[in-house]
Coordinates of C-alpha atoms in Angstrom, one line a residue:
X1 CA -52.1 18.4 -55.9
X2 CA -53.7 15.2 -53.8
X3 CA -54.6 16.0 -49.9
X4 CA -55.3 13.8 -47.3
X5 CA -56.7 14.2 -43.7
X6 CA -55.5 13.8 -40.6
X7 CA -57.5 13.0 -37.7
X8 CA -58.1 16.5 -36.6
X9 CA -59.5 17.4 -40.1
X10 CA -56.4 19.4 -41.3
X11 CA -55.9 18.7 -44.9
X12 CA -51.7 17.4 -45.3
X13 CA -50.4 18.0 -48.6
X14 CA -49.8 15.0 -51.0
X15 CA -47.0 16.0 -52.8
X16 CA -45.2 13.1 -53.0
X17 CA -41.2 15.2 -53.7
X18 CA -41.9 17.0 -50.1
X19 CA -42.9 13.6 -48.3
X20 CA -39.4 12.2 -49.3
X21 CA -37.7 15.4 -48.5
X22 CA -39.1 15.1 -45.1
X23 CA -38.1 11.3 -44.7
X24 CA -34.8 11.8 -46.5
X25 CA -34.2 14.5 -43.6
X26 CA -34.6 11.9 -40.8
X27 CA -31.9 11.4 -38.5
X28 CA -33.2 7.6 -38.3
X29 CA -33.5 5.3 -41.8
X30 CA -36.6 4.6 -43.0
X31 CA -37.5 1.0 -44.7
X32 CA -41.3 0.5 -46.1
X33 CA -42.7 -2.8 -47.1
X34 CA -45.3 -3.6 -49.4
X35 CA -47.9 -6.8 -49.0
X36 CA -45.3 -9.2 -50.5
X37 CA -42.7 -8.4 -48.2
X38 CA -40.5 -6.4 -50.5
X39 CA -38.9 -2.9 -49.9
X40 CA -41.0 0.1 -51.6
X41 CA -38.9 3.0 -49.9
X42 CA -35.4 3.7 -48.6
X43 CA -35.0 7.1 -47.5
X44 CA -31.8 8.3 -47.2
X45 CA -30.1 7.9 -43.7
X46 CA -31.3 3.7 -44.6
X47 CA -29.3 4.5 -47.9
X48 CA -25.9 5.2 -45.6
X49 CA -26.4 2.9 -42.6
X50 CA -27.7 0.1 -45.2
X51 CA -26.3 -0.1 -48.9
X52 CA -26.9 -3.2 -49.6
X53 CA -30.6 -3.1 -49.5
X54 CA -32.5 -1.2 -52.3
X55 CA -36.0 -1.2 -53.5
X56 CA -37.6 -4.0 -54.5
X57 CA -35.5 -6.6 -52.2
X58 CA -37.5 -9.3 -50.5
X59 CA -36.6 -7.7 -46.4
X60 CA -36.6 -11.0 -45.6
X61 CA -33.9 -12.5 -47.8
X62 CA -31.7 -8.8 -47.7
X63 CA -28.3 -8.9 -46.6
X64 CA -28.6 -7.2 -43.5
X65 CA -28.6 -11.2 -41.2
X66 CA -29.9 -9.3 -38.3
X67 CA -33.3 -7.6 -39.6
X68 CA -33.8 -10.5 -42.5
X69 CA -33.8 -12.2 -39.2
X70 CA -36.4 -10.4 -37.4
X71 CA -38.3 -9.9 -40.2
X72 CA -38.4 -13.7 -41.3
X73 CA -39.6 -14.1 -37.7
X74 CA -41.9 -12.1 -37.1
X75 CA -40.1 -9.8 -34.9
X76 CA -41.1 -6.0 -33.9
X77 CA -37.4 -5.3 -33.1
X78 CA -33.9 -5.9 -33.7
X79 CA -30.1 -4.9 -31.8
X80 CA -26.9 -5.5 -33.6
X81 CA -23.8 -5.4 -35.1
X82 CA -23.2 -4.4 -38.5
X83 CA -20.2 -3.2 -40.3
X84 CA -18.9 -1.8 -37.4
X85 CA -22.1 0.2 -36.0
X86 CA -24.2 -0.9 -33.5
X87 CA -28.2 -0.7 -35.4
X88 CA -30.9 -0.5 -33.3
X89 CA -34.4 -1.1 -35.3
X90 CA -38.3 -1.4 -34.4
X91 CA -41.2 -2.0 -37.1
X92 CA -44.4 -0.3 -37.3
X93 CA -47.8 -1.5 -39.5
X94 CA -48.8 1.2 -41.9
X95 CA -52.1 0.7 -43.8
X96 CA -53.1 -2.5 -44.9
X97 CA -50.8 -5.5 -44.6
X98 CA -47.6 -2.8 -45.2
X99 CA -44.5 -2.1 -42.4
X100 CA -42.1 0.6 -42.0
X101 CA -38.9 -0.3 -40.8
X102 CA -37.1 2.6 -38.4
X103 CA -33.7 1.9 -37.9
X104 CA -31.3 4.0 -35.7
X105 CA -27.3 4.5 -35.1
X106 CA -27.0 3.8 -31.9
X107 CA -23.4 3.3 -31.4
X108 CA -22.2 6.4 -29.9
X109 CA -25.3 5.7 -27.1
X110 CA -23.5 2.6 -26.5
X111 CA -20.1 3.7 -26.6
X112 CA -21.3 6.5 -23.7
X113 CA -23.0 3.9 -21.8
X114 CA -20.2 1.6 -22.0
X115 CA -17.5 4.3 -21.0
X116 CA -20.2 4.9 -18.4
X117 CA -19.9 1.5 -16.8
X118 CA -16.6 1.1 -17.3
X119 CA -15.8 4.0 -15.4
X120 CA -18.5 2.9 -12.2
X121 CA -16.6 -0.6 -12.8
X122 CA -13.0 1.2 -12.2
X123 CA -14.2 3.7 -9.5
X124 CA -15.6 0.5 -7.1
X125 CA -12.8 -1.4 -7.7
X126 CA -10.2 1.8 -6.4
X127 CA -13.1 2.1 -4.0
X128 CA -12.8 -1.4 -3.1
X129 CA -9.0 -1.7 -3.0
X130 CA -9.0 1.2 -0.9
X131 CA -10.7 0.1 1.8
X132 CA -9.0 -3.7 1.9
X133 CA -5.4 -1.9 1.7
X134 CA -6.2 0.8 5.0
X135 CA -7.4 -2.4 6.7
X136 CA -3.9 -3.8 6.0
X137 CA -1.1 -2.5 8.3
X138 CA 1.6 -5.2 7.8
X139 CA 4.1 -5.3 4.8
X140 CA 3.3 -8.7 3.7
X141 CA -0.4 -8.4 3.8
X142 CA -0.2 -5.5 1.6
X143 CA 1.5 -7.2 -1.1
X144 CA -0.5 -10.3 -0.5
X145 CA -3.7 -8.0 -0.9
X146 CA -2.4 -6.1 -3.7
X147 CA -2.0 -8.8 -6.3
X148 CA -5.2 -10.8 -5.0
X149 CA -7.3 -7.4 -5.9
X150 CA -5.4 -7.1 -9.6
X151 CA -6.3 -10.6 -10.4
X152 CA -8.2 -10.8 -12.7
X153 CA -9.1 -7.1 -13.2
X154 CA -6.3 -6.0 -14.3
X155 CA -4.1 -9.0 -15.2
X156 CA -4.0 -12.6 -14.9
X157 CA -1.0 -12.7 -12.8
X158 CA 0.3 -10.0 -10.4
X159 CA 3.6 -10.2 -9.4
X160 CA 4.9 -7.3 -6.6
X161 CA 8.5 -6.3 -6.5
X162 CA 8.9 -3.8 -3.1
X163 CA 12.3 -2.7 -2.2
X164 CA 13.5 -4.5 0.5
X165 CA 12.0 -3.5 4.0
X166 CA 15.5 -2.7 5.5
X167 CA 18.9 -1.6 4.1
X168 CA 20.3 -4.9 6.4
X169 CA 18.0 -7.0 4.4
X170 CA 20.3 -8.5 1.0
X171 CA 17.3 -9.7 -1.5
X172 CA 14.1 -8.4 -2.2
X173 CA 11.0 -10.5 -1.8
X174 CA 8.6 -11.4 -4.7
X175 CA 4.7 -11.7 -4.4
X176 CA 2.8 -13.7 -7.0
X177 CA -0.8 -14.3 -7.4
X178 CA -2.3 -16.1 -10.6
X179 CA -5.9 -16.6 -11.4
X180 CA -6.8 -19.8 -10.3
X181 CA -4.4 -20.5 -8.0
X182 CA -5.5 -20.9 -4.0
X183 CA -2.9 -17.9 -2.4
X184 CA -0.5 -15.8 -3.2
X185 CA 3.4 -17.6 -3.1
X186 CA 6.6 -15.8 -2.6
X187 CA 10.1 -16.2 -3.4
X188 CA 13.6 -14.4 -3.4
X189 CA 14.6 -12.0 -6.0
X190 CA 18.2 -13.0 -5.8
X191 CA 21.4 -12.4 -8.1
X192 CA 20.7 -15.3 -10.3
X193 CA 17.0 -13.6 -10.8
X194 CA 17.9 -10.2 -11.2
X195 CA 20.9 -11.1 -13.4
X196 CA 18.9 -12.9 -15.6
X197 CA 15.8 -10.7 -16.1
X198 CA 16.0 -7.8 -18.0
X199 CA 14.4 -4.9 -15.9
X200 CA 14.1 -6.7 -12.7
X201 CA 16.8 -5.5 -10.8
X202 CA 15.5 -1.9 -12.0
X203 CA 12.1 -3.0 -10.6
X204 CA 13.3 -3.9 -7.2
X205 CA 15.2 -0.7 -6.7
X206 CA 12.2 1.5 -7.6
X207 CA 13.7 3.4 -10.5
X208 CA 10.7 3.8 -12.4
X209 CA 8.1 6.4 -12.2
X210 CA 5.9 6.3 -15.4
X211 CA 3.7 2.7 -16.0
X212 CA 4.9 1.1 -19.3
X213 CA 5.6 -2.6 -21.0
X214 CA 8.1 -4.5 -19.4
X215 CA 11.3 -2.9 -20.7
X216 CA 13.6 -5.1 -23.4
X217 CA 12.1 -8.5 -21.9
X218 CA 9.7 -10.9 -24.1
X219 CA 6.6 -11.9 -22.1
X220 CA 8.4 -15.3 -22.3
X221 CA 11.5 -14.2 -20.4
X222 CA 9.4 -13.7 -17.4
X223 CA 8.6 -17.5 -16.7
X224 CA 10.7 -17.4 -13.7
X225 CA 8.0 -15.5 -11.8
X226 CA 5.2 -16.9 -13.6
X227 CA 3.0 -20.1 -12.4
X228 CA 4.4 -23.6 -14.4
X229 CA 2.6 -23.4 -17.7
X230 CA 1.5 -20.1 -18.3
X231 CA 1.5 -18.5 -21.4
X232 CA 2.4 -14.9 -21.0
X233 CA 0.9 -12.4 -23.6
X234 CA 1.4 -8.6 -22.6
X235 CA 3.0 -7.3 -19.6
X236 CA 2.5 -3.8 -17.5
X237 CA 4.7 -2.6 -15.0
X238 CA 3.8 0.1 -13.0
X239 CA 5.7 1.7 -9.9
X240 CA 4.4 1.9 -6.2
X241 CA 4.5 5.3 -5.6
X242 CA 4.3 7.2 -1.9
X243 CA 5.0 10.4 -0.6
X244 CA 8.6 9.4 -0.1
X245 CA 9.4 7.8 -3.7
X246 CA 8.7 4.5 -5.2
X247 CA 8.6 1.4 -3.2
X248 CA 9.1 -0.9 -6.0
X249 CA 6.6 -2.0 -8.8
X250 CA 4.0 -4.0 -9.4
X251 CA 4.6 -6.2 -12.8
X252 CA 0.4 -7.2 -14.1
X253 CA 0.9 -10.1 -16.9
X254 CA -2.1 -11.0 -19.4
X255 CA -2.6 -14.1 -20.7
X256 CA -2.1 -14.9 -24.5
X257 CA -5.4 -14.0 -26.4
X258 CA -6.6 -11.4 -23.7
X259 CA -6.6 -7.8 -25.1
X260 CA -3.4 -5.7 -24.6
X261 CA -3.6 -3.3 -22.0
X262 CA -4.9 0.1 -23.2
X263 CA -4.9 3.6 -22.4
X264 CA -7.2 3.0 -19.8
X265 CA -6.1 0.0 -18.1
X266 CA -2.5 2.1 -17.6
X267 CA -4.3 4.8 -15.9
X268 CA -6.3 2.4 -13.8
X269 CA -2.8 0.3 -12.8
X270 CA -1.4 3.8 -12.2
X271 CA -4.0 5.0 -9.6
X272 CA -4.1 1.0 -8.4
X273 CA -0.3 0.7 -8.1
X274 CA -0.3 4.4 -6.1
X275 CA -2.7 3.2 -3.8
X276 CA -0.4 -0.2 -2.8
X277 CA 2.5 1.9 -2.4
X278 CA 0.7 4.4 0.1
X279 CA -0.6 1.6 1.9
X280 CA 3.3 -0.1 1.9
X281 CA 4.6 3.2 3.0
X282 CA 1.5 3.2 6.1
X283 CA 2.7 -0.6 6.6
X284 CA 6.4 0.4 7.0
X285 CA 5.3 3.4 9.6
X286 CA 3.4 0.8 11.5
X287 CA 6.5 -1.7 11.3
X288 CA 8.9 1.1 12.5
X289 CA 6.2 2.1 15.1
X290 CA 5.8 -1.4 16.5
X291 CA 9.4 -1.9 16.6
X292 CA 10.0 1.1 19.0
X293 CA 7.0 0.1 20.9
X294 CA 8.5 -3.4 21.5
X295 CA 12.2 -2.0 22.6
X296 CA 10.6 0.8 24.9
X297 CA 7.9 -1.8 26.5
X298 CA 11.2 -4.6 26.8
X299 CA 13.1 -1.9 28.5
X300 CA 10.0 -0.7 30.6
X301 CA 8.0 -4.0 31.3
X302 CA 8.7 -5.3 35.5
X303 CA 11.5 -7.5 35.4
X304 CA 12.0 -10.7 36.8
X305 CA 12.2 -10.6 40.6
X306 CA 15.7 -11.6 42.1
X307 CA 15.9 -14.3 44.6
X308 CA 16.2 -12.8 48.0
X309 CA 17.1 -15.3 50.6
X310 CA 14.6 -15.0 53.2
X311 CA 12.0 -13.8 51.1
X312 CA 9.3 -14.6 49.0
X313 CA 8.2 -12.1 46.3
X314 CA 5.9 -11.9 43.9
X315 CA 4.7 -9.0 41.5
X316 CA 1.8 -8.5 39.1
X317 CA 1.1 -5.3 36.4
X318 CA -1.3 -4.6 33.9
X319 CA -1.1 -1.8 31.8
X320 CA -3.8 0.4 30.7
X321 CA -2.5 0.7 27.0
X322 CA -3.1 -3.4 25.9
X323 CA -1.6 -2.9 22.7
X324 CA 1.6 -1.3 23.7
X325 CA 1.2 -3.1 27.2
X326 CA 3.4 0.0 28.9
X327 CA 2.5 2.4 31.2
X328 CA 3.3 4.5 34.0
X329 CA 3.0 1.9 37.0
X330 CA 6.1 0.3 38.2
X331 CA 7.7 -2.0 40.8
X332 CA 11.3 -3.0 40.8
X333 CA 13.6 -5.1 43.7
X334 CA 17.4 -4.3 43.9
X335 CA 19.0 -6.9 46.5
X336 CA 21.9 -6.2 48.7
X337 CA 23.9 -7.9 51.3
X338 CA 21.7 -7.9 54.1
X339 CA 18.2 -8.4 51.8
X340 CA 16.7 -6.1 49.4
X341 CA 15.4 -2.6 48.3
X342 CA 12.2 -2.5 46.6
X343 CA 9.9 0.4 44.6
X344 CA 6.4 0.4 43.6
X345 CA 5.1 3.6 42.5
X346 CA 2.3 5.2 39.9
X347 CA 3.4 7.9 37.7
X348 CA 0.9 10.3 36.5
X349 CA -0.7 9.6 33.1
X350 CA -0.7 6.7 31.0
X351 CA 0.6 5.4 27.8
X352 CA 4.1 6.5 26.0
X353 CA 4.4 9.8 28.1
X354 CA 4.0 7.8 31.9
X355 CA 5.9 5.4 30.5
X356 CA 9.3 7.6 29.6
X357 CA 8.6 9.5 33.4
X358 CA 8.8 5.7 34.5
X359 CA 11.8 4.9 32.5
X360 CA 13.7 8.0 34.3
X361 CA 12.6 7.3 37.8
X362 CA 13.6 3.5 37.4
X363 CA 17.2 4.5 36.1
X364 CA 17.4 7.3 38.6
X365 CA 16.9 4.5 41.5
X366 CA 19.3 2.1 39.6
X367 CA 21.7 4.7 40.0
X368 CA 21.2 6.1 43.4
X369 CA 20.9 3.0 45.4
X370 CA 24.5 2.9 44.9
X371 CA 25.1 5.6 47.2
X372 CA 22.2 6.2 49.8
X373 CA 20.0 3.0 50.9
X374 CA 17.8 4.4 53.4
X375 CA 14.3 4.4 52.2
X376 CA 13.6 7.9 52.9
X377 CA 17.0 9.8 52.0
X378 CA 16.9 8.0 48.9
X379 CA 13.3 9.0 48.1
X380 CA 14.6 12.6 48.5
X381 CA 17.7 12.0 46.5
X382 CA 15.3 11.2 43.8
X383 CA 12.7 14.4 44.0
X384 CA 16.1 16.3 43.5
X385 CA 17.4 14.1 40.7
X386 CA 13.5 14.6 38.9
X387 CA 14.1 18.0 39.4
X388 CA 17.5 18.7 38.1
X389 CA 16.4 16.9 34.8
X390 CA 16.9 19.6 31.9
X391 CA 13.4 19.5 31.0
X392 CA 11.7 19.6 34.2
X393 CA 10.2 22.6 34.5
X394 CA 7.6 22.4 31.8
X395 CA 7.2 18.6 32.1
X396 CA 4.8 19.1 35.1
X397 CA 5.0 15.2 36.2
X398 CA 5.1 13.4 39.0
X399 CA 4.5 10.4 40.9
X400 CA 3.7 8.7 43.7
X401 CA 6.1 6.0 45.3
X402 CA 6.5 3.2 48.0
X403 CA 10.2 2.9 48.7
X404 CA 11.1 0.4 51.0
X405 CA 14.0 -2.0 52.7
X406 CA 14.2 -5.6 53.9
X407 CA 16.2 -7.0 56.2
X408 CA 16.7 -10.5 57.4
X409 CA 16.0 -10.4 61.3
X410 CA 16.4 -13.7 63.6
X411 CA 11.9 -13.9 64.0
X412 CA 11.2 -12.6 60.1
X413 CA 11.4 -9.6 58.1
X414 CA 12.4 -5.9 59.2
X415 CA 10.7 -3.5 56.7
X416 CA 11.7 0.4 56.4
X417 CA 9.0 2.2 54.1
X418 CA 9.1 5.8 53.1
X419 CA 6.1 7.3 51.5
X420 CA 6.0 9.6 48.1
X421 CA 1.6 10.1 48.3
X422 CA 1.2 6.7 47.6
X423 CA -1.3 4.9 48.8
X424 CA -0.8 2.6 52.1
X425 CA 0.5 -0.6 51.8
X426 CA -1.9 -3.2 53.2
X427 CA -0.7 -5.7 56.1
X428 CA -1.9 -9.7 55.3
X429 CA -1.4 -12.0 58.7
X430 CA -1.6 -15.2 58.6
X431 CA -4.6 -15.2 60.3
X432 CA -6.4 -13.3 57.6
X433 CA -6.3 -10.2 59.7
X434 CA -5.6 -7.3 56.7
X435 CA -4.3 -4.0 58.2
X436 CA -3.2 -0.3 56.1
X437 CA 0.5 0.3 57.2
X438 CA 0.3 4.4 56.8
X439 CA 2.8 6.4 55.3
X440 CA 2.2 9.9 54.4
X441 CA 4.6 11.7 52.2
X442 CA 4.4 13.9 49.4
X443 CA 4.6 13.2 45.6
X444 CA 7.7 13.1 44.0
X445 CA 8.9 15.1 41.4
X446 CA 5.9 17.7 42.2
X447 CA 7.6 19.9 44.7
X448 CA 11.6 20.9 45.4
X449 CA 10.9 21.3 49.2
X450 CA 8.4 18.2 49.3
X451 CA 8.3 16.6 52.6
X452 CA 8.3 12.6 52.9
X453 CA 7.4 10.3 55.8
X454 CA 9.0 6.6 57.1
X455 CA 7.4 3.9 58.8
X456 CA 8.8 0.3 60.0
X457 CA 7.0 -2.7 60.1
X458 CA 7.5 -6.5 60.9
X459 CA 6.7 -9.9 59.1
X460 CA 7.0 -13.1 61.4
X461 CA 7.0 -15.8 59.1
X462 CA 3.0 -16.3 57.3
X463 CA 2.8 -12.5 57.5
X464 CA 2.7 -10.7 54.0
X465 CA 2.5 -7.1 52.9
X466 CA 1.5 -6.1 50.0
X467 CA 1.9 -2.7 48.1
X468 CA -0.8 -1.8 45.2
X469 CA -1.1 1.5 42.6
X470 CA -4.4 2.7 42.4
X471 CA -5.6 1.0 39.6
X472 CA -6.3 -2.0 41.5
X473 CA -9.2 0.1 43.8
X474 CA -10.1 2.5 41.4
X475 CA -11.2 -0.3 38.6
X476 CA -14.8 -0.2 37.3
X477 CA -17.0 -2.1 36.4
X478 CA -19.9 -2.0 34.0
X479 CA -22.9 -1.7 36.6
X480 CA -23.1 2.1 37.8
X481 CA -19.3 2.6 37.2
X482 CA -18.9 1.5 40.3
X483 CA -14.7 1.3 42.1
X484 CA -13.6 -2.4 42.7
X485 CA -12.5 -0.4 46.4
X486 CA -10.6 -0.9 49.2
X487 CA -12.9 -3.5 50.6
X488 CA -13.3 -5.6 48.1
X489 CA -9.3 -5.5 47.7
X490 CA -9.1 -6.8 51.8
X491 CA -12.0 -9.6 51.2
X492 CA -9.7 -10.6 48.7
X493 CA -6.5 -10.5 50.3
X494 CA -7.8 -11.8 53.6
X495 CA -9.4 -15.0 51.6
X496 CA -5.9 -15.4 50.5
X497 CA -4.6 -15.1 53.9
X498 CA -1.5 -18.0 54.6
X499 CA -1.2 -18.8 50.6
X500 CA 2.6 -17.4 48.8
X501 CA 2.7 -14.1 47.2
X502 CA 2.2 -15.5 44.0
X503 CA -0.9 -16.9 44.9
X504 CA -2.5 -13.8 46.6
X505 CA -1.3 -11.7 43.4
X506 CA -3.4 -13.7 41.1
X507 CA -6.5 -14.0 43.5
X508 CA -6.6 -10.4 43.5
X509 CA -5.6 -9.6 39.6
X510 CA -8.6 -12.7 39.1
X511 CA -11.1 -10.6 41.6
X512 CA -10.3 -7.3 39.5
X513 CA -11.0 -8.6 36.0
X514 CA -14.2 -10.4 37.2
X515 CA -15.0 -6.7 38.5
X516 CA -14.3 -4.8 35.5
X517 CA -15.9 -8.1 33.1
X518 CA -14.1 -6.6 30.0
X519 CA -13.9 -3.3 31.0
X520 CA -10.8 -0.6 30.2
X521 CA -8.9 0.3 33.2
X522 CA -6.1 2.5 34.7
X523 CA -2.3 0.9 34.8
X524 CA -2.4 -1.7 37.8
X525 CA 1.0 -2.8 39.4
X526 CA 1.1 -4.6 42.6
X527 CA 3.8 -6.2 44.9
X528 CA 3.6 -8.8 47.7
X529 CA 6.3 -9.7 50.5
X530 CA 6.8 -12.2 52.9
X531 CA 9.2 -13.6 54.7
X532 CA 10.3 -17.3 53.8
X533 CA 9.0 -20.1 56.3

């Protein structure tokens, strides 16, 4: 037996039947070359991965295109197909102008880094959808989102079928979006569409609750929701699930050529289509939400001051809550025979809660004036009414009020004022002279034996009063948190001194939002008298 040497000086054994068991047990093949070019070993993984070349072949001429390739060019390396595997090669220069060829399988490395990016590719785009769709709070924004994000990942078109939004509403709405074209379109899914598409009608009502292939319809029999001129290959519809059911589906079409939808892609329209039907069942919340908000703030905002002959009104409010634009400030003017009643008060709190307290005290004088119109009787009619309510005892709410008369005298205007805690209304003459008008009084609604206080005043003609909540003095503004305060609110009024009410309302609700310069702020309401020239 023949040895040789490796560099250390350990003599290897020569035996030429244990060399090929060790290349034969190689998990990689093994091709060797000779100076001409032409194979002189194939071990035998090469024997499996590549049958067609055999000892003696010229590498460069063998059947395999992609390594005759490399090796007709010179090439140390080589990755490609071939009969189905993916072959992954590299050559090495043995002794004299010879080369070994090692050649591995590397398909199931690319099938695991493929699965691996498809999976990061499916895991942003839920990631991705799910932040567009919670950004999304109105119905038709979520559908219009919906089938922008499925196009083209999932399908070429994306068509959403919701239920309709309301029982009231007759027809379900349709949302399309192709590839290609500029925004999503919309149409009715009436009788003559329903009737005439198989499934459709059971799409609309949400019956569904597994994604599948459009049931007992060919691709073609869809063109009515398709753009002009598509050709329709497969079609996936998948439901919009929520916590309270399905809310429709959402039908994704492929164009003919594109691969089928597999296993995969019906999971990832599952989790897709579940996330568009959460966000359709946050948009309906926000509907329902915005549609109670806009009947309570209708019922709650100031109305539109009655014409009092004799007298010039004029009323301004801001409410702390911009979005609802309700709160717990008030003024309201009921007219009589001889002139008019009027309210401005500040109940305690803000937002939805103030704003019911404010709804109750409002009735409760729409009510009682009927029966007692003196200022202060009435004020305590209504600390009795606040206090007979059945929940009154743990509501622990109150608020201040201005409750006053006007009466048409021969030289002006005779004002009664009784006083719930509120602050003083603020006397404007015409001279620019501004004066507090005290009051006194207690709260309303805070105590059963609560004590209030009346006052009269006198407007000649150029004279004003004007009442205010405290949102108007206590606004602040960015510098030091500083109050707008009772001074400014006189330079203000007396500036205005001589103009009509509406006039002085907006130079003082203009002085306040130059002091608070974008600031948030507490409900303001504010109403100004005079009597007419």
């Amino acid at each position: 037996m023949t040895t040789t040497r490796q560099p250390g000086g350990t003599p290897l054994p020569g035996d030429e039947r244990l060399a090929r068991e060790l290349l034969d047990g190689l998990a990689e093949a093994v091709l060797t070359t000779d100076q001409t070019g032409r194979v002189t070993l194939v071990n035998a993984m090469a024997a499996e991965l590549l049958p067609e070349i055999d000892a003696g072949i010229e590498l460069a001429r063998c059947p395999v295109a992609p390594l005759a390739q490399a090796v007709a060019s010179g090439a140390d390396r080589f990755d490609a197909e071939h009969h189905g595997r993916r072959l992954r090669g590299a050559r090495r220069q043995l002794a004299g102008p010879r080369y070994a060829w090692y050649i591995r399988d590397v398909t199931e490395e690319h099938a695991r880094a493929d699965a691996l990016l498809a999976e990061r590719s499916r895991t942003a785009f839920l990631a991705q959808a799910g932040s567009r769709l919670a950004l999304t709070l109105h119905r038709d924004q979520v559908l219009q989102t919906a089938t922008t994000l499925a196009v083209p990942h999932l399908a070429d078109v994306a068509v959403a079928l919701p239920r309709p939004a309301a029982p009231a509403e007759p027809h379900a709405r349709w949302t399309r979006y192709a590839d290609g074209e500029p925004a999503p379109v919309t149409g009715l899914a009436g009788p003559a569409l329903t009737d005439s598409m198989a499934g459709l009608a059971e799409a609309v009502a949400g019956d569904r609750a597994e994604p599948g292939p459009w049931p007992d319809a060919p691709p073609a029999d869809l063109a009515a929701l398709l753009p002009p001129g598509f050709a329709a290959g497969t079609a996936l519809v998948s439901p919009l699930l929520n916590a309270g059911g399905s809310a429709g589906d959402l039908l994704l079409i492929r164009r003919s050529g594109r691969a089928a939808f597999d296993p995969r892609d019906v999971e990832l329209a599952r989790e897709f289509a579940a996330r568009v039907g959460s966000a359709l069942a946050t948009a309906d919340l926000h509907g329902e939400q915005a549609h109670l908000a806009r009947v309570l703030q209708a019922s709650l905002l100031p109305p539109a001051l009655p014409v009092v002959p004799g007298v010039t009104m004029a009323g301004g409010y801001r409410a702390a809550g911009d979005t609802l634009r309700i709160g717990g400030d008030f003024y309201e003017v009921f007219p009589h025979p001889r002139g008019a009643l009027f309210a401005l008060g500040d109940v305690c709190g803000k937002g939805v809660g103030a704003a019911v307290l404010t709804g109750r005290v409002r009735q409760s004088l729409q009510t009682l004036r009927l029966v007692e119109q003196r200022p202060r009787e009435l004020i305590h009619l209504l600390n009795q009414a606040l206090f007979d309510a059945p929940d009154a005892a743990r509501r622990s709410q109150f608020t201040t009020l201005l409750l006053g008369s006007l009466d048409l005298g021969p030289t002006g205007l005779d004002i009664r004022i009784a006083g719930g805690g509120h602050p003083a209304p603020l006397l404007v003459t015409a001279d620019g002279t501004v004066t507090p008008v005290p009051v006194g009084g207690m709260p309303v609604g805070a105590l059963t034996t609560a004590r209030f206080a009346e006052t009269r005043v006198h407007l000649d003609p150029g004279d004003l009063l004007f009442a205010y909540t405290d949102g108007v003095t206590e606004a602040r503004g960015p510098r030091d948190a500083a109050m707008f305060g009772e001074a400014r609110l006189r330079a203000a009024l007396g500036s205005a001194a001589g103009q009509p009410p509406a006039a002085l309302i907006d130079r003082v609700l203009g002085a306040v939002d130059v002091w608070l310069d974008g600031q948030a702020h507490d409900d303001i309401a504010m109403l100004a008298v005079s009597a007419s020239a």
